[in-house]
Amino acid sequence: MSFGSLGLSDELLKTVEEQGYSTPSPIQIKAIPAVLSQRDVMAVAQTGTGKTASFTLPMLQLLSGDAIPSGAMQRGPSLQAKHVRALVITPTRELAAQVASSVKNYSRHLNIRSGVVFGGVRIEPQISELQGGLHMLVATPGRLIDLYNQQAINFDELEILVLDEADRMLDLGFIDDIRHIQMLLPPKRQTLMFSATFSSEIKLLAKGMLNNPLLIDVATANSTVDKVQQKIHPIDKERKGEVLIHLIKKNKWHQVLVFSRTKHGADSLVLQLEKAGINAASIHANRSQHARTLALDGFRNGKVVVLVATDIASRGIDVSQLPCVVNFDLPYVPEDYVHRIGRTGRAGHSGLAISLFSEDESKQLQSIERLIGHKFKLEIIPGFAPSKKAPVVSSDDDDEYGNFEADTKPQRRGQSQGRGRRGRK
Ligand code: AMP
């Protein structure tokens, strides 16, 4: 399958080629023709599957009025002041910024005006940006409503709505905002919804927002999980920082994304790492937008070796070929484990996911194993055996991570348990 057979215009094919994408990903193969045909779509796909391009590319084509497939309705007039023709709503600022930069990137050969709005920064420049109208706006829910209330935006000509990471929006309590926004939009529109899970809440939301949608599902937990080498190290809770420092130094890791369950935990880990001479920064909801951007930029350009993130803040982080992620704490929500390790081994690259597992986290580990259908082998790091007895298998392999490609995937349980994602919630 090639991009050329999906119905994209020459300009977009040129862009795709310039990006170095040789073959479309499974979500792209299914979503691009569906969006081009102006159908509503409900797609179950995680970050890292190429989902941003799967909706952005065909939307840009529809909005540029170019090569509309025969039989499809003609799109509305071009831009009017304050009008927005397509809206992408994301749960976090980071994701909004990332999607917006993909939109800019993919639209570089088209006559398309796009923008992004989110909270935590001044609203005035956003009001000015909207003044001339936009083909495509990426927004977080709260700021979008603020802008509407200030009459800075007009949805009368809105043709396409995208809800990106809809499951996350529900997790973060944005359901009322989403329903509010839905009421402001013309009922006759194309709606696309992307979610990492297909829980009953998501099904309900989809029912209320989508019209006879095409259901696309490329997001079994295993498809992400299988690309990543996963290690679970039992360790005393109070020694987690120490063992992380040991692993970073011993393996000379230069770019590690570490997940912390709490904001406070993230900050104190950064202090501990800095004390050990490792450049680190945290990214979580209590940090200003400016501080988050600085941390992320530092991490991208290599100045920050360790980025410590909470689950919420981590959602928008897209650093390609991230070699290693560490779960400093195991998440309470097992789906978060899949999201977390999805940061590594992205778009065909293999990656390494390390989890530091303390005795009080047995329940979390069990739910993760149930979700992904894997029974992990616990591996003690020499010199860091936990003081409390746990059912572990010792590893005396001293060169723990010399070879990221090594096939040490966890053993698989019976097939019947292997596809735990859908319908689980
Ligand atoms: P996403 O799932 O949208 O977050 O995309 C994950 C990463 O995959 C991004 O860095 C994209 O640039 C990259 N990507 C998207 N589509 C393709 C493709 N067809 N081939 C290779 N990489 C891709």
Coordinates of C-alpha atoms and ligand atoms in Angstrom, one line a residue:
M1 CA 0.0 0.0 0.0
S2 CA 1.4 3.4 -0.9
F3 CA 0.3 7.0 0.0
G4 CA -0.4 7.5 -3.7
S5 CA -3.4 5.1 -3.6
L6 CA -5.2 6.9 -0.8
G7 CA -6.6 9.7 -2.9
L8 CA -4.3 12.5 -1.6
S9 CA -3.5 15.5 -3.8
D10 CA 0.0 15.9 -5.4
E11 CA 0.9 18.7 -3.0
L12 CA 0.2 16.5 0.0
L13 CA 2.0 13.5 -1.6
K14 CA 5.0 15.8 -2.0
T15 CA 4.8 16.8 1.6
V16 CA 4.6 13.2 2.7
E17 CA 7.6 12.3 0.7
E18 CA 9.5 15.2 2.1
Q19 CA 8.7 13.9 5.6
G20 CA 10.4 10.6 4.6
Y21 CA 7.2 8.6 5.1
S22 CA 7.4 5.7 2.6
T23 CA 4.3 3.7 3.6
P24 CA 1.2 4.8 5.3
S25 CA 0.5 3.3 8.8
P26 CA -2.5 1.1 9.4
I27 CA -4.6 4.0 10.8
Q28 CA -3.6 6.2 7.8
I29 CA -4.6 3.5 5.3
K30 CA -8.1 3.3 6.8
A31 CA -8.7 6.9 8.0
I32 CA -7.4 9.0 5.0
P33 CA -9.9 7.7 2.4
A34 CA -12.8 7.8 5.0
V35 CA -12.1 11.4 5.9
L36 CA -11.7 12.3 2.2
S37 CA -15.2 10.8 1.6
Q38 CA -16.5 13.2 4.3
R39 CA -17.7 10.4 6.6
D40 CA -17.7 10.6 10.3
V41 CA -15.0 8.5 11.8
M42 CA -14.5 6.9 15.3
A43 CA -10.9 5.7 15.4
V44 CA -9.3 3.7 18.2
A45 CA -5.7 4.6 17.9
Q46 CA -2.9 5.6 20.3
T47 CA -0.3 8.3 19.9
G48 CA 2.6 6.9 18.0
T49 CA 0.5 5.2 15.3
G50 CA 0.6 8.1 12.9
K51 CA -2.9 9.2 13.8
T52 CA -2.2 13.0 13.5
A53 CA -1.3 12.7 9.8
S54 CA -4.3 10.3 9.4
F55 CA -6.7 13.1 10.0
T56 CA -4.6 16.2 9.2
L57 CA -3.7 15.2 5.6
P58 CA -7.2 14.5 4.3
M59 CA -8.6 17.5 6.2
L60 CA -6.1 19.8 4.6
Q61 CA -7.1 18.4 1.3
L62 CA -10.8 19.0 1.9
L63 CA -10.2 22.5 3.2
S64 CA -8.0 23.5 0.3
G65 CA -10.9 22.5 -1.9
D66 CA -8.4 20.5 -4.0
A67 CA -9.2 17.2 -5.6
I68 CA -12.4 16.6 -3.8
P69 CA -13.5 13.1 -4.6
S70 CA -16.4 12.8 -7.0
G71 CA -19.8 12.7 -5.3
A72 CA -18.6 14.6 -2.2
M73 CA -20.3 17.8 -1.3
Q74 CA -18.5 21.1 -2.1
R75 CA -16.9 22.8 0.8
G76 CA -18.0 26.2 2.1
P77 CA -16.7 29.5 1.1
S78 CA -13.2 30.6 1.9
L79 CA -12.2 32.4 5.0
Q80 CA -14.3 35.1 6.7
A81 CA -13.3 37.2 9.7
K82 CA -13.2 35.2 12.9
H83 CA -14.6 32.1 11.2
V84 CA -13.0 28.7 11.7
R85 CA -13.6 26.0 9.1
A86 CA -12.1 23.1 11.0
L87 CA -11.5 22.6 14.7
V88 CA -9.2 20.1 16.4
I89 CA -9.8 19.8 20.2
T90 CA -7.0 18.3 22.3
P91 CA -6.9 17.6 26.0
T92 CA -3.6 19.2 26.7
R93 CA -1.6 22.3 25.7
E94 CA 1.4 20.2 24.7
L95 CA -0.7 18.0 22.4
A96 CA -2.3 21.1 20.9
A97 CA 1.1 22.6 20.2
Q98 CA 2.3 19.4 18.6
V99 CA -0.8 18.9 16.4
A100 CA -0.6 22.5 15.3
S101 CA 3.0 22.1 14.3
S102 CA 2.1 19.0 12.3
V103 CA -0.7 21.0 10.6
K104 CA 1.7 23.8 9.7
N105 CA 4.2 21.3 8.5
Y106 CA 1.8 19.2 6.4
S107 CA 0.2 22.4 4.9
R108 CA 3.4 24.0 3.7
H109 CA 2.5 23.6 0.0
L110 CA -1.1 24.6 0.4
N111 CA -2.8 27.9 0.8
I112 CA -4.1 27.2 4.3
R113 CA -4.2 29.3 7.4
S114 CA -3.9 27.4 10.7
G115 CA -3.5 28.4 14.3
V116 CA -3.5 27.1 17.8
V117 CA -5.0 28.4 21.1
F118 CA -4.6 27.1 24.6
G119 CA -4.7 28.4 28.2
G120 CA -1.8 29.5 30.3
V121 CA -0.6 32.1 27.9
R122 CA -2.0 35.6 26.9
I123 CA -5.3 35.6 25.1
E124 CA -4.8 38.8 23.1
P125 CA -2.4 37.4 20.5
Q126 CA -4.9 34.5 20.0
I127 CA -7.7 37.0 19.5
S128 CA -5.7 38.8 16.8
E129 CA -4.8 35.5 15.1
L130 CA -8.4 34.6 14.9
Q131 CA -9.4 38.0 13.5
G132 CA -8.7 37.1 9.9
G133 CA -10.3 33.7 10.1
L134 CA -8.6 30.3 10.0
H135 CA -9.0 27.1 7.9
M136 CA -7.9 25.0 10.8
L137 CA -7.7 25.8 14.5
V138 CA -6.2 23.5 17.2
A139 CA -7.5 24.3 20.7
T140 CA -7.8 23.1 24.2
P141 CA -11.4 23.2 25.5
G142 CA -11.2 25.9 28.2
R143 CA -9.5 28.5 26.1
L144 CA -11.7 27.8 23.2
I145 CA -14.8 28.6 25.3
D146 CA -13.2 31.7 26.7
L147 CA -12.5 32.9 23.1
Y148 CA -16.0 32.2 22.1
N149 CA -17.4 34.1 25.1
Q150 CA -15.3 37.0 24.1
Q151 CA -16.8 36.8 20.6
A152 CA -13.3 36.3 19.1
I153 CA -14.4 33.2 17.2
N154 CA -17.4 32.3 15.0
F155 CA -18.4 28.7 14.3
D156 CA -21.1 29.3 11.7
E157 CA -19.0 28.0 8.8
L158 CA -17.5 25.1 10.7
E159 CA -17.2 22.0 8.5
I160 CA -15.0 19.6 10.4
L161 CA -14.6 18.8 14.1
V162 CA -11.9 16.5 15.5
L163 CA -11.8 15.3 19.1
D164 CA -8.2 14.1 19.6
E165 CA -7.5 11.8 22.6
A166 CA -11.1 11.8 23.5
D167 CA -10.5 9.2 26.3
R168 CA -8.1 11.7 27.9
M169 CA -10.5 14.5 27.7
L170 CA -13.0 12.4 29.7
D171 CA -10.2 11.4 32.2
L172 CA -9.4 15.1 32.7
G173 CA -13.0 16.0 33.3
F174 CA -13.6 18.0 30.1
I175 CA -16.9 16.3 29.3
D176 CA -19.0 19.4 30.1
D177 CA -16.8 21.6 28.0
I178 CA -17.0 19.2 25.1
R179 CA -20.8 19.1 25.3
H180 CA -20.8 22.9 25.6
I181 CA -18.7 23.3 22.5
Q182 CA -20.8 20.8 20.6
M183 CA -23.8 23.0 21.2
L184 CA -22.0 25.9 19.7
L185 CA -21.2 24.1 16.4
P186 CA -23.4 23.6 13.3
P187 CA -25.1 20.2 13.5
K188 CA -24.3 19.6 9.9
R189 CA -20.6 18.9 9.9
Q190 CA -18.1 16.1 9.6
T191 CA -16.9 14.8 13.0
L192 CA -13.8 12.6 13.7
M193 CA -13.1 11.2 17.1
F194 CA -9.8 9.6 18.1
S195 CA -9.4 7.7 21.4
A196 CA -6.8 5.2 22.7
T197 CA -9.6 3.2 24.3
F198 CA -13.1 2.2 23.4
S199 CA -14.7 2.3 26.8
S200 CA -18.4 2.5 27.4
E201 CA -18.0 6.3 28.1
I202 CA -16.3 6.8 24.8
K203 CA -19.0 4.8 23.0
L204 CA -21.6 7.0 24.7
L205 CA -19.8 10.2 23.7
A206 CA -19.4 9.0 20.1
K207 CA -23.1 8.2 19.9
G208 CA -24.0 11.7 20.8
M209 CA -21.5 13.4 18.5
L210 CA -21.0 11.2 15.4
N211 CA -23.4 10.4 12.6
N212 CA -23.2 6.9 11.3
P213 CA -19.4 6.8 11.9
L214 CA -16.9 4.4 10.3
L215 CA -15.3 2.5 13.2
I216 CA -11.5 2.1 12.7
D217 CA -9.6 0.1 15.3
V218 CA -5.9 -0.3 15.1
A219 CA -5.2 0.1 18.8
T220 CA -4.9 -3.3 20.5
A221 CA -2.6 -2.8 23.4
N222 CA -0.3 -5.5 22.1
S223 CA 0.5 -3.7 18.9
T224 CA 2.2 -1.0 20.9
V225 CA 3.5 -3.2 23.6
D226 CA 5.1 -5.7 21.2
K227 CA 7.4 -3.1 19.8
V228 CA 8.9 -2.3 23.1
Q229 CA 11.4 -4.3 25.2
Q230 CA 10.0 -4.2 28.7
K231 CA 11.8 -4.8 32.0
I232 CA 10.4 -4.8 35.5
H233 CA 12.8 -4.3 38.3
P234 CA 11.7 -5.0 41.9
I235 CA 13.3 -2.4 44.2
D236 CA 12.7 -1.0 47.7
K237 CA 10.6 2.1 47.3
E238 CA 13.1 4.4 49.0
R239 CA 15.9 3.3 46.7
K240 CA 14.1 4.1 43.4
G241 CA 16.0 7.4 42.9
E242 CA 19.3 5.7 43.6
V243 CA 18.7 2.9 41.2
L244 CA 17.6 5.3 38.5
I245 CA 20.8 7.2 38.8
H246 CA 22.8 4.0 38.7
L247 CA 21.0 2.9 35.5
I248 CA 21.4 6.2 33.8
K249 CA 25.1 6.4 34.6
K250 CA 25.9 2.8 33.9
N251 CA 24.1 2.6 30.6
K252 CA 25.1 6.2 29.6
W253 CA 21.5 7.0 28.7
H254 CA 21.4 10.5 27.1
Q255 CA 17.6 10.9 26.8
V256 CA 15.2 9.3 29.3
L257 CA 11.6 10.1 29.9
V258 CA 10.6 9.2 33.4
F259 CA 7.0 8.9 34.6
S260 CA 6.1 10.0 38.1
R261 CA 2.6 9.5 39.5
T262 CA 2.7 12.7 41.4
K263 CA 3.8 16.3 40.7
H264 CA 5.6 16.4 44.0
G265 CA 7.3 13.1 43.3
A266 CA 8.4 14.5 39.9
D267 CA 10.0 17.6 41.5
S268 CA 11.8 15.8 44.2
L269 CA 13.2 13.3 41.7
V270 CA 14.5 16.2 39.6
L271 CA 16.3 17.5 42.7
Q272 CA 17.9 14.1 43.4
L273 CA 19.0 13.7 39.8
E274 CA 20.5 17.2 39.7
K275 CA 22.4 16.5 42.9
A276 CA 23.9 13.4 41.2
G277 CA 25.1 15.6 38.3
I278 CA 22.4 14.6 35.9
N279 CA 20.5 17.4 34.0
A280 CA 16.8 16.9 34.7
A281 CA 13.6 18.9 34.4
S282 CA 10.0 18.2 35.3
I283 CA 6.8 18.7 33.3
H284 CA 3.4 18.7 35.1
A285 CA 0.3 20.6 35.6
N286 CA 1.6 23.0 38.2
R287 CA 4.4 24.3 36.0
S288 CA 3.8 27.3 33.9
Q289 CA 3.5 27.0 30.1
H290 CA 6.8 28.7 29.7
A291 CA 8.6 26.3 32.1
R292 CA 7.0 23.3 30.3
T293 CA 8.1 24.5 26.9
L294 CA 11.6 25.2 28.2
A295 CA 11.8 21.7 29.7
L296 CA 10.5 20.0 26.5
D297 CA 12.9 22.1 24.3
G298 CA 15.8 21.2 26.5
F299 CA 14.9 17.5 26.4
R300 CA 14.5 17.6 22.6
N301 CA 17.9 19.4 22.0
G302 CA 19.8 17.1 24.4
K303 CA 20.5 19.7 27.2
V304 CA 18.1 17.9 29.6
V305 CA 19.0 14.3 29.9
V306 CA 16.0 13.3 32.1
L307 CA 12.5 14.6 31.7
V308 CA 10.3 13.7 34.6
A309 CA 6.6 13.9 33.6
T310 CA 3.3 13.1 35.1
D311 CA 0.8 11.1 33.0
I312 CA -1.3 14.1 32.1
A313 CA 1.6 16.3 31.1
S314 CA 3.2 13.5 29.1
R315 CA 0.4 13.0 26.7
G316 CA 1.6 15.6 24.2
I317 CA 5.3 14.7 24.2
D318 CA 6.4 13.5 20.9
V319 CA 10.1 13.0 20.6
S320 CA 10.9 10.6 17.8
Q321 CA 13.0 7.5 18.4
L322 CA 13.0 8.1 22.2
P323 CA 15.3 5.3 23.3
C324 CA 14.1 4.8 26.8
V325 CA 11.2 5.4 29.2
V326 CA 11.2 4.7 32.9
N327 CA 8.2 4.1 35.0
F328 CA 9.4 5.5 38.3
D329 CA 6.0 4.5 39.7
L330 CA 3.5 2.2 38.2
P331 CA 0.3 3.9 37.1
Y332 CA -3.0 3.3 38.9
V333 CA -4.8 3.2 35.5
P334 CA -3.3 0.3 33.6
E335 CA -4.0 2.0 30.2
D336 CA -1.6 4.7 31.3
Y337 CA 1.2 2.0 31.2
V338 CA 0.5 1.4 27.5
H339 CA 0.4 5.2 26.8
R340 CA 3.7 5.6 28.7
I341 CA 5.6 2.9 27.0
G342 CA 4.1 4.1 23.7
R343 CA 6.6 7.1 23.9
T344 CA 9.4 4.7 23.0
G345 CA 9.6 2.4 20.0
R346 CA 7.6 4.8 18.0
A347 CA 6.8 4.6 14.3
G348 CA 8.7 1.3 13.8
H349 CA 11.7 2.0 16.0
S350 CA 12.2 -0.4 18.9
G351 CA 12.5 1.0 22.4
L352 CA 13.1 0.1 26.0
A353 CA 10.7 0.6 28.9
I354 CA 11.9 0.1 32.4
S355 CA 9.5 -0.1 35.4
L356 CA 10.8 0.3 38.9
F357 CA 8.4 -1.9 40.9
S358 CA 8.1 -1.6 44.7
E359 CA 6.2 -4.1 46.9
D360 CA 3.2 -1.8 47.5
E361 CA 2.5 -1.7 43.7
S362 CA 1.6 -5.4 43.2
K363 CA -2.0 -4.5 42.4
Q364 CA -1.0 -2.1 39.7
L365 CA 1.4 -4.6 38.2
Q366 CA -1.4 -7.3 38.1
S367 CA -3.8 -5.0 36.3
I368 CA -1.2 -4.0 33.8
E369 CA -0.4 -7.7 33.2
R370 CA -4.1 -8.4 32.8
L371 CA -4.6 -5.6 30.3
I372 CA -1.7 -6.4 28.1
G373 CA -1.9 -10.2 28.5
H374 CA 1.7 -10.5 29.5
K375 CA 3.1 -12.1 32.6
F376 CA 6.3 -10.2 33.4
K377 CA 9.5 -11.8 34.7
L378 CA 10.9 -9.6 37.5
E379 CA 14.6 -8.9 37.2
I380 CA 16.7 -7.8 40.2
I381 CA 19.4 -5.3 39.4
P382 CA 22.6 -6.5 41.0
G383 CA 23.3 -4.5 44.1
F384 CA 19.7 -3.4 44.4
A385 CA 17.8 -6.5 45.6
P386 CA 14.7 -5.5 47.5
S387 CA 15.0 -6.1 51.3
K388 CA 11.4 -7.4 51.4
K389 CA 10.8 -10.8 49.9
A390 CA 9.1 -10.8 46.6
P391 CA 8.6 -13.6 44.1
V392 CA 11.4 -12.6 41.8
V393 CA 13.8 -14.2 39.3
S394 CA 17.3 -12.9 39.7
S395 CA 19.2 -11.6 36.7
D396 CA 23.0 -11.8 36.9
D397 CA 23.4 -10.2 33.5
D398 CA 25.7 -7.3 34.4
D399 CA 25.3 -5.5 31.1
E400 CA 21.6 -4.9 31.4
Y401 CA 20.8 -2.8 28.4
G402 CA 23.8 -3.1 26.1
N403 CA 21.6 -4.2 23.2
F404 CA 18.2 -2.6 22.9
E405 CA 17.2 -4.9 20.1
A406 CA 17.7 -8.1 22.2
D407 CA 14.6 -10.2 22.3
T408 CA 13.7 -10.3 25.9
K409 CA 10.0 -9.5 25.6
P410 CA 8.0 -10.8 28.5
Q411 CA 6.4 -14.2 28.2
R412 CA 2.9 -14.2 26.8
R413 CA 0.0 -15.6 28.6
G414 CA -2.8 -17.5 26.9
Q415 CA -4.2 -15.8 23.8
S416 CA -7.6 -15.4 25.5
Q417 CA -6.1 -12.7 27.8
G418 CA -4.1 -11.1 25.1
R419 CA -6.4 -8.4 23.8
G420 CA -7.4 -6.6 26.9
R421 CA -8.0 -3.0 25.7
R422 CA -11.3 -2.7 24.1
G423 CA -14.4 -2.7 26.2
R424 CA -12.5 -3.1 29.4
K425 CA -13.5 0.0 31.2
Ligands
AMP1 P1 1.3 10.4 15.9 O1 0.7 9.0 16.2 O2 0.5 11.2 15.1 O3 1.8 11.0 17.2 O4 2.7 10.1 15.1 C1 3.8 9.5 15.6 C2 5.1 9.8 14.8 O5 5.1 9.0 13.6 C3 5.3 11.2 14.4 O6 6.6 11.5 14.7 C4 5.1 11.2 12.9 O7 6.0 12.1 12.3 C5 5.5 9.8 12.5 N1 4.7 9.3 11.3 C6 3.5 9.5 11.0 N2 3.1 8.9 9.8 C7 4.2 8.2 9.5 C8 4.5 7.3 8.4 N3 3.5 6.9 7.5 N4 5.7 6.7 8.3 C9 6.6 7.0 9.2 N5 6.5 7.9 10.3 C10 5.3 8.4 10.4

